[in-house]
Amino acid sequence: MKTHPYLPTGVEAIEAEMLKELGLKTIEELFTDIPNEVKFKGKLNIPGPYSELEVKRMIAKLLEKNVSSMDIPVFLGAGVWPHYVPAVVDAIVGRLEFATSYTPYQAEVSQGILQAQFEYQSMICELTGMDVANASMYDWATSLGEAALMASRITKKTEVVIPYFIHPERKAVLKLMIEPVGMKAIEVNQSKDTGEINLEDLKNKISKNTAAVYIENPSYLGFLEEKAKEVGEIAHENEALYIVGVDPTSLGLLKAPGDYGADIVVGEGQPLGNSMNYGGPLLGIFACKEEFARQMPGRIIGLTTTKKQNQRAFCMALQTREQYIRREKATSSICTNEALCAVAAAVYLSLLGPKGLKRLGEIIMIKSSYAMKKLKEIAGIKAPLFKAVHFKEFTVNFDETGKTALEVHKKLLKEGVHGGKIIKEEFPELGETMLYCVTEVHLKEDIDKLSNSLKKVLEA
Amino acid sequence: MSFRQAKWSEPLIFERSKPGKIGFTLPEPTEEEKKIAGNVAEAIPKSLLRENLVELPEVSEVEVVRHYIRLSQQNYGVDLGVYPLGSCTMKYTPKITDVIVNNHKLRDLHPYQDEEFAQGILQILYELSNYFAEILGMDKVSLQPSAGAHGEYVGVMIIRAYHALNKELDKRTDIIVPDSAHGTNPANTTMAGFKTVVVPSAEDGTVDLKALKAIAGEHTAGFMLTNPNTLGVFERNVAEIAEIIHNAGGLVYYDGANLNAILGKARPGDMGFDIAHINTHKTFSTPHGGGGPGAGPVGVKKELEKFLPVPTVEYNGEKYYLDYNKPYSIGKVRGFYGNIAVLVRGYAYLLLMGAEGLERVAELSVLNANYVARKVLKAKGYTLPYKPENLRKHEAVVSAKQMMDETGVRALNVSKRLLDLGVHAPTNYFPLIVPEALMIEPTETESKESLDELINAFIKVSEEAYSNPKVVLDAPVNTTVDMVDDVKASHPKTMRLSWRMLKKHGETK
């Protein structure tokens, strides 16, 4: 191979000089410690090498086959949501001093990312009403799993009560993570009418084995859980912890879960300055009360001082919980987390500030309410199915139109609009239903196009 | 050397806050939208309505920019200089990969979009998983795990599913790991409900076969091994190790943290491993981001394919699709399908390198590591435990034990002084079996000049340790702050983990 731009020692003369230092003649001698029986003798079947120009064109051509939410209006949410990412966010997370650094094991040369992550943790605490947040988990689903494991460590109990209308992926990940250690998830009923948790059923399902009660607010199907405080009280009366899952864009407007009794808050931070990217990377939010800090999973950044000049400084805190020190007794196996996504969230929240975040929540509610009201006018459509206040997402039911959700979806695509997620298989009792999402990125003309296209599709 | 890191004494962004300022404005809804929607705040149940504003900073756009750019200048990345952090494979990231993913056809693509509208990305993921399978010598790869440790977790859960299907889970309780293993191995063992059993290393730093034979048996569910191992030594008995575990009825897991050293030279699948993960942010040059996002794809042999997480990306000859129909799958391991934007960068890197380029990566990373190790050892106080005369692969674990005994300068002090000299420190105190460990991994993307700079820094620290140890013990002095007190950060009385705790308990003194 000729020299390669990323391989600076791969020049014959330099290589020869370095080999000589080692008393070797050929590169192959560097691999004599690999026994012949396990040596790979073929050539890897990988195309290339291509030049930068070629690779750029090849991948752009492939991506061109995708149709994005910039090409047509898309009304999907369900765990990843379309939001505008301010240009400042990209400018900062694109800074290569951040992007090309690693876990800040050497705090003295890593004050930048440490402080940015401390600020992220601090902002998450303000949003959720918790004292401590970690520097990130992989996503909401794995945060929930870790929260259940943590609750079990604290309470020494083995069951977690979850709502019936939960995101099926979140439920699946939770079960995967808790079952190997002998825990189980128990579902509590929710009203088909209003979506609310059935408090009587909760009282029946909660027991001396319950480590935690979990709710989502706003819920997976978009409705708000009005009796959130009562749910927490029932959890605490039974000496269980209270875990609340959140969409952080709602928290400028909605009460912090800490103010209605939550002990642990989890959620998805993707909407805070991170693009959808076909579902990843995401940003798992994880926060809790101070008294539980030592049982937390993941990396936590703390404020401290320097030893000589006693100046303010930042470093990783409570590391004795972490896998590289505590090994099989660690609170979690997480090492690489989603640090840069957390920095994006800190920048995003700094830009919006308290008033901007509140306005974001209001705008989302105005636009989603407008959309629900426009769709409700169409004969046969119910939007939403639940008699409750909704945030960002809502159910749209087509039972009375005589068409299936799939038929409507396919025809809508032909009109150049992408509807919501079909949830018929997840919750069959809800019938021909889809979950729609409306945020600040949907202009009035997008929502009107949706309603006009739906009208056309249903009349045809 | 003239290195001085930026030092801005930058306050917390909360301390820059002035009421009334804002850094970003949102698109306002139209009058008609507002009219039809009605008063939304009034609609929110009182029990859920936030009464006060969230205490976020109020700052203008330019202030946000300056704050975070100043912070970035107080941070050390590969793009600034040598970063020989062992086991982390801190290689240079080609800039074009960032340009490629900055495309709305990726950024603004929703994961639940109709497959017809996502054929491009599905094709990339399909091809990438095939390329990774080829590199690993495995039959099928899932791209879903979010990081290396997550890949290990998925791998151990596959071991669990395998024994459960064979109705042997009750008796197969143990996962064996070497004493030199990454902490993530035992941590994942526990998370998956297994017990960790440690096998010691032999004199040359490889797994002690006799000890392994004594441990392996009907309780063995699996064995987790990285090869080359964390000492940088190639486990030459790997085929026999795999045989011992297989004969005992267990599966063998390859921890891919050190894959960089053997690209195109040896493949985990050919060595007898059943499951293997890749750290995309190490071997395939996607940026580490200050600790993520990474990606940790997992490959398996044919008989374990059915256990891979759902969905897998498939191709039926006409279109690409997501397959959830896998009855034996361990299920969902995270939301959606993986850290896609990271994976696309890895895909670009593969095409930029090609098969031949990947093999050169292995050759040059090994050349560079041995060159640095050999030259550093010439300075007083550094030793190379576990047969120094043997080759190392991509990294070498040097010990500063002799230096500590003779001068009082510890590995930690060496590292802090290296920071002063303008290079990043190696990994300290890992693996646990080497006293005063300095784990050096220069990678293939350093020039000989920068390797020499690194070597000279090590030599200089040694000279200082023996002539004027105070200079080393007082380090660092050229960095943003002097030595950070990490004990204080974790002590109950001085612990400040958020602005909220800082307001509540006051400044730590």
PDB file of C-alpha atoms in Angstrom, chain A residues 72 398 403-422 432 434 436 450 453-454 456-458 460, chain B residues 112-119 319-321:
ATOM      1  CA  ILE A  72     -41.941  15.732   3.997  1.00  0.00           C
ATOM      2  CA  PHE A 398     -59.790   5.360  12.761  1.00  0.00           C
ATOM      3  CA  LYS A 403     -60.395   1.799   7.189  1.00  0.00           C
ATOM      4  CA  THR A 404     -57.435   0.249   8.932  1.00  0.00           C
ATOM      5  CA  ALA A 405     -54.636   2.363  10.333  1.00  0.00           C
ATOM      6  CA  LEU A 406     -52.240   0.696   7.887  1.00  0.00           C
ATOM      7  CA  GLU A 407     -54.423   1.572   4.890  1.00  0.00           C
ATOM      8  CA  VAL A 408     -54.645   5.177   6.039  1.00  0.00           C
ATOM      9  CA  HIS A 409     -50.895   5.305   6.633  1.00  0.00           C
ATOM     10  CA  LYS A 410     -50.006   3.957   3.170  1.00  0.00           C
ATOM     11  CA  LYS A 411     -52.390   6.330   1.406  1.00  0.00           C
ATOM     12  CA  LEU A 412     -51.152   9.247   3.449  1.00  0.00           C
ATOM     13  CA  LEU A 413     -47.600   8.500   2.319  1.00  0.00           C
ATOM     14  CA  LYS A 414     -48.769   8.855  -1.287  1.00  0.00           C
ATOM     15  CA  GLU A 415     -50.007  12.333  -0.376  1.00  0.00           C
ATOM     16  CA  GLY A 416     -46.503  13.206   0.826  1.00  0.00           C
ATOM     17  CA  VAL A 417     -47.228  13.099   4.554  1.00  0.00           C
ATOM     18  CA  HIS A 418     -45.888  10.593   7.067  1.00  0.00           C
ATOM     19  CA  GLY A 419     -48.388   9.912   9.845  1.00  0.00           C
ATOM     20  CA  GLY A 420     -47.740   8.498  13.299  1.00  0.00           C
ATOM     21  CA  LYS A 421     -46.870   5.093  14.664  1.00  0.00           C
ATOM     22  CA  ILE A 422     -49.424   2.305  14.337  1.00  0.00           C
ATOM     23  CA  GLU A 432     -57.191   1.044  14.593  1.00  0.00           C
ATOM     24  CA  MET A 434     -51.949   5.563  15.648  1.00  0.00           C
ATOM     25  CA  TYR A 436     -49.105  11.143  16.474  1.00  0.00           C
ATOM     26  CA  LEU A 450     -51.893  16.484   7.438  1.00  0.00           C
ATOM     27  CA  SER A 453     -54.597  14.837   3.295  1.00  0.00           C
ATOM     28  CA  LEU A 454     -56.369  12.717   5.900  1.00  0.00           C
ATOM     29  CA  LYS A 456     -58.856  13.279   1.157  1.00  0.00           C
ATOM     30  CA  VAL A 457     -57.642   9.786   2.022  1.00  0.00           C
ATOM     31  CA  LEU A 458     -60.713   8.976   4.097  1.00  0.00           C
ATOM     32  CA  ALA A 460     -61.681   8.376  -1.283  1.00  0.00           C
TER      33      ALA A 460
ATOM     34  CA  TYR B 112     -40.130   4.498  12.948  1.00  0.00           C
ATOM     35  CA  GLN B 113     -40.349   5.846   9.419  1.00  0.00           C
ATOM     36  CA  ASP B 114     -41.739   3.479   6.837  1.00  0.00           C
ATOM     37  CA  GLU B 115     -38.938   1.178   5.628  1.00  0.00           C
ATOM     38  CA  GLU B 116     -39.547   2.413   2.073  1.00  0.00           C
ATOM     39  CA  PHE B 117     -38.279   5.784   3.246  1.00  0.00           C
ATOM     40  CA  ALA B 118     -35.178   4.442   4.972  1.00  0.00           C
ATOM     41  CA  GLN B 119     -33.657   2.128   2.373  1.00  0.00           C
ATOM     42  CA  LYS B 319     -35.389  -4.381  -0.152  1.00  0.00           C
ATOM     43  CA  TYR B 320     -33.792  -3.938   3.236  1.00  0.00           C
ATOM     44  CA  TYR B 321     -35.941  -4.449   6.309  1.00  0.00           C
TER      45      TYR B 321
END
